[in-house]
Amino acid sequence: MKLFGTDGVRGKAGAFLTAEMAMKVAMAAGIYLKKHAVTNKILVGKDTRRSGYMIENAIVSGLTAVGYDVVQVGPMPTPAIAFITENMRCDAGIMISASHNSYEDNGIKLFDGHGDKFPAHVEEEIEAIYFDETKLLEAQATGRKIGKAKRIDDVVGRYIVQLKNSFPVERTLQGMRIVLDTANGAAYKVGPTVLEELGAEVIVLHNKPDGFNINENCGALHTRELCDNVIKYRADLGIALDGDADRLVVVDEQGEMVDGDQLLGALGVHLAQKGLLKGGGIVATVMSNAALDDYLKKHKLELHRSNVGDKNVLEVMKQKGINFGGEQSGHIIMHDFAKTGDGLVAALQVLSLVLEKSKPASEVLRPFPLYPQKLVNVNVQTKKPLDTIDGLEGLLQEIENLNMRHLIRYSGTENKLRLLLECKNAKLMEEKMEALVSFFKKALND
């Protein structure tokens, strides 16, 4: 069994991600970290899922069992955990969240002492320790060496200050009306607080978590209500976060959702024009629209592509010396202000851009038209290796001969196959997508 996917450990709470698994993952992580321990402290935060109580207690048990001290900070956005881990000089940080998934799922995300997500080779080492029962048994502390845990409730103030510092000091949000959907998730308090402290009038949606309503018909994946309320309240902008607030979706003043690639293009060029973009380009994933590539070239900027996942985006950013990148899904990394995708940091940069241009969001945030692109998720029973599926190579060759870009991959967090097609001929693209979906439904579910 493999533990780590594209973003930590994730699965159905109580079934895949049990209390026992959470405890053993924590023990394995603690054993690995002990080799490089500096402060002997690990930070633990969570989103608003009911299962977070079970998993948090199991993680605390696992860490203290191998001699680590634990600092518990309660519900906090994932990027806040990354920031506070480094700010409080902890050896590592752990975030309990399944991000945009529904409440039934939960997950464990690991950060090093600098607030960066663990690279794949570290996850592999932790996974090897997890399955080594002898090593787990031998590492358990006794007597005075057993760790302790304490809960701190006021660290959110540090994160709020960090967020406000990312916004230009000479500017305020005075006079702006913003609709904010916090997805009944981890930013249900901090999101409205930051925007209001900067002067905005904020209409807040879905900020009453009950343990089961996180991401439920709200947030970054379900924006219909946000769009309607932007129109209803004549707002300047709508902002949607996901359950752990590392993702941002923007709705313009006309109640229309802004595409993530257009957002990346608008922000990237704006940073370059202000002399704030490092590395001569931005990083996006293989999912991003080719129109973003062409738009950046017009401004003498380069688009570097990574594999899917904000961890992979950040890795390429570091390799190329670039400080801005993200995914079209809304994970936007402003590396001068955040170590990982941060929905609130990105939202503040978007608001700053709109204010500086003194134009409606619909004009500012759509600087180029997109090429027709279609993404379809196919539910699968098993993740059969793609290179073993008969007939697939020929079908993909047909698609390439039509000058159509394709990307086919399994989700790292769900039993789904993700199909992406992109082509300037929308009708032809629709026809080929229908053929592709039909092919995979038969090949993977028979």
GROMACS .gro file of C-alpha atoms in nm:
model
  446
    1MET     CA    1   0.000   0.000   0.000
    2LYS     CA    2   0.128   0.347  -0.092
    3LEU     CA    3   0.071   0.623   0.163
    4PHE     CA    4   0.169   0.947  -0.010
    5GLY     CA    5  -0.008   1.089  -0.314
    6THR     CA    6   0.041   1.419  -0.495
    7ASP     CA    7  -0.027   1.619  -0.177
    8GLY     CA    8   0.054   1.415   0.131
    9VAL     CA    9  -0.157   1.131   0.268
   10ARG     CA   10  -0.525   1.152   0.181
   11GLY     CA   11  -0.830   0.927   0.190
   12LYS     CA   12  -1.157   0.848   0.362
   13ALA     CA   13  -1.127   0.922   0.734
   14GLY     CA   14  -1.183   0.617   0.952
   15ALA     CA   15  -1.152   0.381   0.655
   16PHE     CA   16  -0.825   0.452   0.472
   17LEU     CA   17  -0.696   0.724   0.704
   18THR     CA   18  -0.758   0.564   1.042
   19ALA     CA   19  -0.638   0.682   1.383
   20GLU     CA   20  -0.381   0.403   1.379
   21MET     CA   21  -0.247   0.512   1.040
   22ALA     CA   22  -0.228   0.876   1.151
   23MET     CA   23  -0.037   0.780   1.463
   24LYS     CA   24   0.209   0.563   1.270
   25VAL     CA   25   0.263   0.832   1.004
   26ALA     CA   26   0.340   1.079   1.284
   27MET     CA   27   0.578   0.834   1.449
   28ALA     CA   28   0.754   0.765   1.119
   29ALA     CA   29   0.783   1.138   1.044
   30GLY     CA   30   0.912   1.200   1.396
   31ILE     CA   31   1.173   0.927   1.365
   32TYR     CA   32   1.294   1.075   1.036
   33LEU     CA   33   1.301   1.430   1.175
   34LYS     CA   34   1.487   1.330   1.491
   35LYS     CA   35   1.799   1.286   1.278
   36HIS     CA   36   1.797   1.661   1.208
   37ALA     CA   37   1.615   1.794   1.517
   38VAL     CA   38   1.697   2.150   1.619
   39THR     CA   39   1.417   2.265   1.852
   40ASN     CA   40   1.239   1.931   1.906
   41LYS     CA   41   0.903   2.102   1.834
   42ILE     CA   42   0.647   2.013   1.567
   43LEU     CA   43   0.347   2.232   1.483
   44VAL     CA   44   0.008   2.070   1.417
   45GLY     CA   45  -0.292   2.245   1.260
   46LYS     CA   46  -0.613   2.133   1.093
   47ASP     CA   47  -0.915   2.247   0.895
   48THR     CA   48  -1.275   2.223   1.015
   49ARG     CA   49  -1.360   1.856   0.946
   50ARG     CA   50  -1.505   1.655   1.235
   51SER     CA   51  -1.250   1.381   1.172
   52GLY     CA   52  -0.976   1.633   1.248
   53TYR     CA   53  -1.026   1.571   1.619
   54MET     CA   54  -0.954   1.200   1.581
   55ILE     CA   55  -0.655   1.247   1.352
   56GLU     CA   56  -0.506   1.534   1.553
   57ASN     CA   57  -0.510   1.332   1.875
   58ALA     CA   58  -0.356   1.034   1.697
   59ILE     CA   59  -0.079   1.250   1.550
   60VAL     CA   60  -0.003   1.406   1.888
   61SER     CA   61   0.017   1.056   2.038
   62GLY     CA   62   0.254   0.940   1.766
   63LEU     CA   63   0.485   1.240   1.792
   64THR     CA   64   0.504   1.244   2.171
   65ALA     CA   65   0.559   0.867   2.168
   66VAL     CA   66   0.889   0.916   1.982
   67GLY     CA   67   0.992   1.208   2.203
   68TYR     CA   68   0.873   1.514   2.012
   69ASP     CA   69   0.703   1.815   2.171
   70VAL     CA   70   0.389   1.929   1.990
   71VAL     CA   71   0.236   2.273   1.945
   72GLN     CA   72  -0.135   2.255   1.850
   73VAL     CA   73  -0.289   2.564   1.688
   74GLY     CA   74  -0.635   2.438   1.589
   75PRO     CA   75  -0.816   2.534   1.265
   76MET     CA   76  -0.579   2.730   1.041
   77PRO     CA   77  -0.521   2.758   0.665
   78THR     CA   78  -0.255   2.532   0.520
   79PRO     CA   79  -0.032   2.827   0.417
   80ALA     CA   80  -0.058   2.958   0.773
   81ILE     CA   81   0.087   2.632   0.903
   82ALA     CA   82   0.374   2.659   0.654
   83PHE     CA   83   0.444   3.018   0.765
   84ILE     CA   84   0.408   2.963   1.141
   85THR     CA   85   0.624   2.649   1.134
   86GLU     CA   86   0.921   2.858   1.023
   87ASN     CA   87   0.818   3.162   1.229
   88MET     CA   88   0.806   2.960   1.552
   89ARG     CA   89   1.130   2.776   1.469
   90CYS     CA   90   0.968   2.432   1.467
   91ASP     CA   91   1.145   2.133   1.316
   92ALA     CA   92   0.837   2.060   1.105
   93GLY     CA   93   0.469   2.136   1.059
   94ILE     CA   94   0.174   1.905   0.999
   95MET     CA   95  -0.156   2.014   0.845
   96ILE     CA   96  -0.459   1.788   0.878
   97SER     CA   97  -0.675   1.854   0.573
   98ALA     CA   98  -0.812   1.703   0.254
   99SER     CA   99  -0.817   2.047   0.091
  100HIS     CA  100  -1.111   2.072  -0.155
  101ASN     CA  101  -1.249   1.722  -0.086
  102SER     CA  102  -1.577   1.671   0.101
  103TYR     CA  103  -1.587   1.615   0.477
  104GLU     CA  104  -1.569   1.233   0.454
  105ASP     CA  105  -1.204   1.257   0.348
  106ASN     CA  106  -0.910   1.390   0.540
  107GLY     CA  107  -0.536   1.410   0.491
  108ILE     CA  108  -0.193   1.478   0.637
  109LYS     CA  109   0.040   1.734   0.478
  110LEU     CA  110   0.399   1.764   0.600
  111PHE     CA  111   0.622   2.073   0.599
  112ASP     CA  112   0.989   2.103   0.687
  113GLY     CA  113   1.132   2.363   0.925
  114HIS     CA  114   1.144   2.622   0.645
  115GLY     CA  115   0.774   2.580   0.566
  116ASP     CA  116   0.833   2.384   0.243
  117LYS     CA  117   0.645   2.065   0.163
  118PHE     CA  118   0.854   1.751   0.197
  119PRO     CA  119   1.005   1.638  -0.134
  120ALA     CA  120   0.920   1.295  -0.273
  121HIS     CA  121   1.242   1.130  -0.154
  122VAL     CA  122   1.170   1.233   0.207
  123GLU     CA  123   0.814   1.100   0.181
  124GLU     CA  124   0.961   0.772   0.056
  125GLU     CA  125   1.193   0.752   0.358
  126ILE     CA  126   0.903   0.821   0.596
  127GLU     CA  127   0.692   0.560   0.418
  128ALA     CA  128   0.971   0.302   0.458
  129ILE     CA  129   0.987   0.376   0.832
  130TYR     CA  130   0.606   0.349   0.855
  131PHE     CA  131   0.621  -0.012   0.734
  132ASP     CA  132   0.918  -0.105   0.955
  133GLU     CA  133   0.752  -0.232   1.274
  134THR     CA  134   1.086  -0.296   1.442
  135LYS     CA  135   1.204   0.060   1.388
  136LEU     CA  136   0.872   0.200   1.516
  137LEU     CA  137   0.896  -0.014   1.829
  138GLU     CA  138   1.259   0.068   1.901
  139ALA     CA  139   1.203   0.443   1.861
  140GLN     CA  140   0.935   0.472   2.130
  141ALA     CA  141   1.048   0.695   2.415
  142THR     CA  142   1.015   0.619   2.786
  143GLY     CA  143   1.031   0.813   3.111
  144ARG     CA  144   1.149   1.174   3.080
  145LYS     CA  145   1.207   1.135   2.706
  146ILE     CA  146   0.834   1.116   2.620
  147GLY     CA  147   0.723   1.439   2.453
  148LYS     CA  148   0.462   1.689   2.568
  149ALA     CA  149   0.188   1.886   2.389
  150LYS     CA  150   0.036   2.228   2.436
  151ARG     CA  151  -0.233   2.423   2.256
  152ILE     CA  152  -0.177   2.786   2.152
  153ASP     CA  153  -0.480   2.987   2.040
  154ASP     CA  154  -0.332   3.325   1.948
  155VAL     CA  155  -0.080   3.245   1.672
  156VAL     CA  156  -0.331   3.346   1.403
  157GLY     CA  157  -0.224   3.705   1.471
  158ARG     CA  158   0.121   3.629   1.328
  159TYR     CA  159  -0.035   3.506   1.006
  160ILE     CA  160  -0.266   3.808   0.979
  161VAL     CA  161   0.034   4.041   1.007
  162GLN     CA  162   0.213   3.840   0.736
  163LEU     CA  163  -0.089   3.867   0.507
  164LYS     CA  164  -0.120   4.242   0.555
  165ASN     CA  165   0.253   4.284   0.492
  166SER     CA  166   0.201   4.126   0.148
  167PHE     CA  167  -0.033   4.410   0.053
  168PRO     CA  168   0.124   4.743  -0.059
  169VAL     CA  169   0.158   4.963   0.249
  170GLU     CA  170   0.050   5.276   0.061
  171ARG     CA  171  -0.280   5.119  -0.044
  172THR     CA  172  -0.607   5.026   0.132
  173LEU     CA  173  -0.925   4.846   0.031
  174GLN     CA  174  -1.136   5.141   0.140
  175GLY     CA  175  -1.438   5.176  -0.086
  176MET     CA  176  -1.422   4.820  -0.221
  177ARG     CA  177  -1.708   4.578  -0.171
  178ILE     CA  178  -1.599   4.215  -0.174
  179VAL     CA  179  -1.797   3.893  -0.146
  180LEU     CA  180  -1.590   3.623   0.025
  181ASP     CA  181  -1.678   3.251   0.033
  182THR     CA  182  -1.467   3.072   0.296
  183ALA     CA  183  -1.606   2.724   0.212
  184ASN     CA  184  -1.690   2.661   0.581
  185GLY     CA  185  -1.320   2.588   0.604
  186ALA     CA  186  -0.998   2.685   0.774
  187ALA     CA  187  -1.008   3.055   0.676
  188TYR     CA  188  -1.359   3.122   0.807
  189LYS     CA  189  -1.220   3.369   1.063
  190VAL     CA  190  -0.892   3.495   0.922
  191GLY     CA  191  -1.025   3.569   0.571
  192PRO     CA  192  -1.290   3.825   0.667
  193THR     CA  193  -1.064   3.973   0.936
  194VAL     CA  194  -0.780   4.057   0.696
  195LEU     CA  195  -1.004   4.213   0.431
  196GLU     CA  196  -1.195   4.418   0.686
  197GLU     CA  197  -0.878   4.539   0.858
  198LEU     CA  198  -0.752   4.662   0.521
  199GLY     CA  199  -1.070   4.865   0.481
  200ALA     CA  200  -1.300   4.658   0.258
  201GLU     CA  201  -1.673   4.610   0.300
  202VAL     CA  202  -1.701   4.230   0.314
  203ILE     CA  203  -2.007   4.013   0.254
  204VAL     CA  204  -1.914   3.670   0.388
  205LEU     CA  205  -2.061   3.342   0.264
  206HIS     CA  206  -2.025   2.997   0.422
  207ASN     CA  207  -1.832   3.088   0.736
  208LYS     CA  208  -2.021   2.865   0.982
  209PRO     CA  209  -1.841   2.528   0.983
  210ASP     CA  210  -2.014   2.240   1.162
  211GLY     CA  211  -1.761   1.968   1.089
  212PHE     CA  212  -1.954   1.830   0.793
  213ASN     CA  213  -2.027   2.125   0.561
  214ILE     CA  214  -1.672   2.204   0.450
  215ASN     CA  215  -1.667   2.254   0.069
  216GLU     CA  216  -2.035   2.150   0.053
  217ASN     CA  217  -2.181   2.333  -0.250
  218CYS     CA  218  -1.953   2.625  -0.171
  219GLY     CA  219  -1.597   2.749  -0.200
  220ALA     CA  220  -1.355   2.728  -0.490
  221LEU     CA  221  -1.522   2.427  -0.657
  222HIS     CA  222  -1.882   2.552  -0.631
  223THR     CA  223  -1.900   2.921  -0.722
  224ARG     CA  224  -2.260   2.961  -0.841
  225GLU     CA  225  -2.378   3.122  -0.516
  226LEU     CA  226  -2.072   3.348  -0.506
  227CYS     CA  227  -2.137   3.465  -0.863
  228ASP     CA  228  -2.502   3.539  -0.780
  229ASN     CA  229  -2.410   3.735  -0.468
  230VAL     CA  230  -2.153   3.948  -0.650
  231ILE     CA  231  -2.438   4.062  -0.876
  232LYS     CA  232  -2.685   4.092  -0.589
  233TYR     CA  233  -2.461   4.316  -0.378
  234ARG     CA  234  -2.303   4.498  -0.675
  235ALA     CA  235  -1.962   4.397  -0.548
  236ASP     CA  236  -1.631   4.487  -0.708
  237LEU     CA  237  -1.503   4.132  -0.679
  238GLY     CA  238  -1.583   3.785  -0.548
  239ILE     CA  239  -1.328   3.559  -0.378
  240ALA     CA  240  -1.369   3.186  -0.317
  241LEU     CA  241  -1.131   2.977  -0.109
  242ASP     CA  242  -1.126   2.601  -0.063
  243GLY     CA  243  -1.138   2.409   0.265
  244ASP     CA  244  -0.778   2.475   0.365
  245ALA     CA  245  -0.749   2.813   0.188
  246ASP     CA  246  -0.451   2.729  -0.033
  247ARG     CA  247  -0.661   2.780  -0.346
  248LEU     CA  248  -0.820   3.095  -0.491
  249VAL     CA  249  -1.099   3.147  -0.741
  250VAL     CA  250  -1.191   3.502  -0.846
  251VAL     CA  251  -1.529   3.625  -0.974
  252ASP     CA  252  -1.543   3.961  -1.155
  253GLU     CA  253  -1.796   4.240  -1.103
  254GLN     CA  254  -2.020   4.088  -1.371
  255GLY     CA  255  -2.055   3.767  -1.172
  256GLU     CA  256  -1.831   3.568  -1.407
  257MET     CA  257  -1.553   3.339  -1.289
  258VAL     CA  258  -1.202   3.437  -1.402
  259ASP     CA  259  -1.000   3.153  -1.554
  260GLY     CA  260  -0.695   3.056  -1.351
  261ASP     CA  261  -0.457   3.087  -1.648
  262GLN     CA  262  -0.580   3.439  -1.722
  263LEU     CA  263  -0.522   3.524  -1.357
  264LEU     CA  264  -0.167   3.387  -1.373
  265GLY     CA  265  -0.098   3.586  -1.690
  266ALA     CA  266  -0.239   3.912  -1.553
  267LEU     CA  267  -0.046   3.884  -1.227
  268GLY     CA  268   0.278   3.766  -1.391
  269VAL     CA  269   0.293   4.052  -1.641
  270HIS     CA  270   0.194   4.303  -1.372
  271LEU     CA  271   0.480   4.186  -1.148
  272ALA     CA  272   0.722   4.207  -1.442
  273GLN     CA  273   0.613   4.561  -1.529
  274LYS     CA  274   0.674   4.667  -1.169
  275GLY     CA  275   1.017   4.503  -1.166
  276LEU     CA  276   0.907   4.247  -0.907
  277LEU     CA  277   0.919   3.930  -1.117
  278LYS     CA  278   1.236   3.727  -1.079
  279GLY     CA  279   1.374   3.479  -1.330
  280GLY     CA  280   1.226   3.626  -1.647
  281GLY     CA  281   0.912   3.415  -1.643
  282ILE     CA  282   0.654   3.222  -1.445
  283VAL     CA  283   0.585   2.855  -1.371
  284ALA     CA  284   0.255   2.682  -1.446
  285THR     CA  285   0.166   2.315  -1.495
  286VAL     CA  286   0.118   2.094  -1.796
  287MET     CA  287  -0.256   2.166  -1.754
  288SER     CA  288  -0.225   2.535  -1.841
  289ASN     CA  289  -0.371   2.675  -2.164
  290ALA     CA  290  -0.130   2.737  -2.451
  291ALA     CA  291  -0.275   3.088  -2.482
  292LEU     CA  292  -0.094   3.173  -2.156
  293ASP     CA  293   0.231   3.072  -2.324
  294ASP     CA  294   0.163   3.300  -2.620
  295TYR     CA  295   0.057   3.594  -2.401
  296LEU     CA  296   0.374   3.576  -2.194
  297LYS     CA  297   0.591   3.557  -2.507
  298LYS     CA  298   0.441   3.887  -2.625
  299HIS     CA  299   0.575   4.041  -2.305
  300LYS     CA  300   0.913   3.870  -2.344
  301LEU     CA  301   0.845   3.634  -2.055
  302GLU     CA  302   0.890   3.257  -2.051
  303LEU     CA  303   0.642   2.996  -1.931
  304HIS     CA  304   0.801   2.699  -1.756
  305ARG     CA  305   0.576   2.396  -1.706
  306SER     CA  306   0.583   2.150  -1.417
  307ASN     CA  307   0.390   1.838  -1.332
  308VAL     CA  308   0.054   1.887  -1.158
  309GLY     CA  309   0.071   1.987  -0.791
  310ASP     CA  310   0.181   2.309  -0.625
  311LYS     CA  311   0.477   2.120  -0.475
  312ASN     CA  312   0.602   2.052  -0.828
  313VAL     CA  313   0.540   2.412  -0.933
  314LEU     CA  314   0.749   2.533  -0.641
  315GLU     CA  315   1.030   2.290  -0.724
  316VAL     CA  316   1.062   2.433  -1.077
  317MET     CA  317   1.038   2.787  -0.940
  318LYS     CA  318   1.337   2.719  -0.719
  319GLN     CA  319   1.533   2.557  -1.003
  320LYS     CA  320   1.474   2.855  -1.234
  321GLY     CA  321   1.507   3.130  -0.972
  322ILE     CA  322   1.145   3.238  -1.024
  323ASN     CA  323   0.925   3.388  -0.752
  324PHE     CA  324   0.579   3.348  -0.907
  325GLY     CA  325   0.384   3.052  -1.035
  326GLY     CA  326   0.077   2.840  -0.988
  327GLU     CA  327  -0.188   2.607  -1.122
  328GLN     CA  328  -0.491   2.701  -1.328
  329SER     CA  329  -0.700   2.539  -1.053
  330GLY     CA  330  -0.617   2.831  -0.823
  331HIS     CA  331  -0.303   2.732  -0.632
  332ILE     CA  332  -0.100   3.051  -0.675
  333ILE     CA  333   0.244   3.084  -0.519
  334MET     CA  334   0.380   3.431  -0.444
  335HIS     CA  335   0.713   3.310  -0.310
  336ASP     CA  336   0.818   3.649  -0.174
  337PHE     CA  337   0.528   3.621   0.072
  338ALA     CA  338   0.435   3.252   0.105
  339LYS     CA  339   0.606   2.912   0.095
  340THR     CA  340   0.312   2.737  -0.068
  341GLY     CA  341  -0.011   2.818  -0.249
  342ASP     CA  342  -0.194   3.081  -0.041
  343GLY     CA  343  -0.545   3.186  -0.144
  344LEU     CA  344  -0.547   3.498   0.071
  345VAL     CA  345  -0.202   3.623  -0.033
  346ALA     CA  346  -0.302   3.572  -0.398
  347ALA     CA  347  -0.636   3.746  -0.341
  348LEU     CA  348  -0.461   4.051  -0.197
  349GLN     CA  349  -0.230   4.069  -0.501
  350VAL     CA  350  -0.532   4.050  -0.731
  351LEU     CA  351  -0.705   4.330  -0.537
  352SER     CA  352  -0.389   4.542  -0.552
  353LEU     CA  353  -0.369   4.493  -0.929
  354VAL     CA  354  -0.735   4.593  -0.981
  355LEU     CA  355  -0.692   4.901  -0.763
  356GLU     CA  356  -0.376   5.011  -0.943
  357LYS     CA  357  -0.533   4.980  -1.288
  358SER     CA  358  -0.849   5.168  -1.177
  359LYS     CA  359  -1.053   4.952  -1.412
  360PRO     CA  360  -1.319   4.684  -1.355
  361ALA     CA  361  -1.192   4.337  -1.268
  362SER     CA  362  -1.347   4.198  -1.586
  363GLU     CA  363  -1.105   4.409  -1.794
  364VAL     CA  364  -0.797   4.381  -1.576
  365LEU     CA  365  -0.807   4.004  -1.512
  366ARG     CA  366  -0.877   3.885  -1.868
  367PRO     CA  367  -0.579   4.015  -2.064
  368PHE     CA  368  -0.599   3.746  -2.334
  369PRO     CA  369  -0.858   3.502  -2.477
  370LEU     CA  370  -0.817   3.131  -2.405
  371TYR     CA  371  -0.794   2.855  -2.662
  372PRO     CA  372  -1.081   2.605  -2.633
  373GLN     CA  373  -0.995   2.350  -2.366
  374LYS     CA  374  -1.196   2.074  -2.205
  375LEU     CA  375  -1.126   1.881  -1.885
  376VAL     CA  376  -1.326   1.570  -1.799
  377ASN     CA  377  -1.293   1.344  -1.494
  378VAL     CA  378  -1.373   0.977  -1.543
  379ASN     CA  379  -1.444   0.764  -1.233
  380VAL     CA  380  -1.236   0.446  -1.236
  381GLN     CA  381  -1.235   0.130  -1.029
  382THR     CA  382  -0.862   0.064  -1.069
  383LYS     CA  383  -0.570   0.278  -1.189
  384LYS     CA  384  -0.442   0.054  -1.467
  385PRO     CA  385  -0.105   0.176  -1.606
  386LEU     CA  386  -0.182   0.385  -1.913
  387ASP     CA  387   0.097   0.232  -2.120
  388THR     CA  388  -0.065  -0.114  -2.086
  389ILE     CA  389  -0.405  -0.014  -2.231
  390ASP     CA  390  -0.455  -0.160  -2.579
  391GLY     CA  391  -0.546   0.091  -2.849
  392LEU     CA  392  -0.459   0.404  -2.649
  393GLU     CA  393  -0.139   0.484  -2.835
  394GLY     CA  394  -0.319   0.485  -3.172
  395LEU     CA  395  -0.602   0.702  -3.042
  396LEU     CA  396  -0.359   0.959  -2.903
  397GLN     CA  397  -0.166   0.964  -3.230
  398GLU     CA  398  -0.490   1.052  -3.411
  399ILE     CA  399  -0.545   1.338  -3.166
  400GLU     CA  400  -0.190   1.470  -3.213
  401ASN     CA  401  -0.226   1.458  -3.592
  402LEU     CA  402  -0.514   1.707  -3.555
  403ASN     CA  403  -0.280   1.958  -3.378
  404MET     CA  404  -0.465   1.892  -3.055
  405ARG     CA  405  -0.286   1.903  -2.720
  406HIS     CA  406  -0.373   1.625  -2.475
  407LEU     CA  407  -0.293   1.539  -2.116
  408ILE     CA  408  -0.409   1.218  -1.952
  409ARG     CA  409  -0.328   1.133  -1.591
  410TYR     CA  410  -0.472   0.968  -1.283
  411SER     CA  411  -0.567   1.186  -0.988
  412GLY     CA  412  -0.323   1.149  -0.702
  413THR     CA  413  -0.597   1.190  -0.442
  414GLU     CA  414  -0.912   1.031  -0.592
  415ASN     CA  415  -1.011   0.730  -0.805
  416LYS     CA  416  -1.042   0.941  -1.116
  417LEU     CA  417  -0.876   0.967  -1.454
  418ARG     CA  418  -0.832   1.327  -1.568
  419LEU     CA  419  -0.859   1.394  -1.943
  420LEU     CA  420  -0.757   1.727  -2.095
  421LEU     CA  421  -0.787   1.829  -2.459
  422GLU     CA  422  -0.699   2.167  -2.611
  423CYS     CA  423  -0.751   2.279  -2.970
  424LYS     CA  424  -0.843   2.595  -3.162
  425ASN     CA  425  -1.131   2.400  -3.321
  426ALA     CA  426  -1.383   2.361  -3.037
  427LYS     CA  427  -1.622   2.133  -3.226
  428LEU     CA  428  -1.345   1.889  -3.321
  429MET     CA  429  -1.220   1.893  -2.962
  430GLU     CA  430  -1.567   1.800  -2.830
  431GLU     CA  431  -1.591   1.509  -3.073
  432LYS     CA  432  -1.253   1.371  -2.973
  433MET     CA  433  -1.328   1.411  -2.603
  434GLU     CA  434  -1.646   1.207  -2.640
  435ALA     CA  435  -1.445   0.934  -2.813
  436LEU     CA  436  -1.176   0.947  -2.544
  437VAL     CA  437  -1.424   0.925  -2.253
  438SER     CA  438  -1.605   0.634  -2.417
  439PHE     CA  439  -1.276   0.455  -2.477
  440PHE     CA  440  -1.160   0.485  -2.116
  441LYS     CA  441  -1.495   0.394  -1.961
  442LYS     CA  442  -1.480   0.068  -2.152
  443ALA     CA  443  -1.107   0.004  -2.099
  444LEU     CA  444  -1.098   0.077  -1.724
  445ASN     CA  445  -1.438  -0.028  -1.593
  446ASP     CA  446  -1.517  -0.348  -1.781
   0.00000   0.00000   0.00000
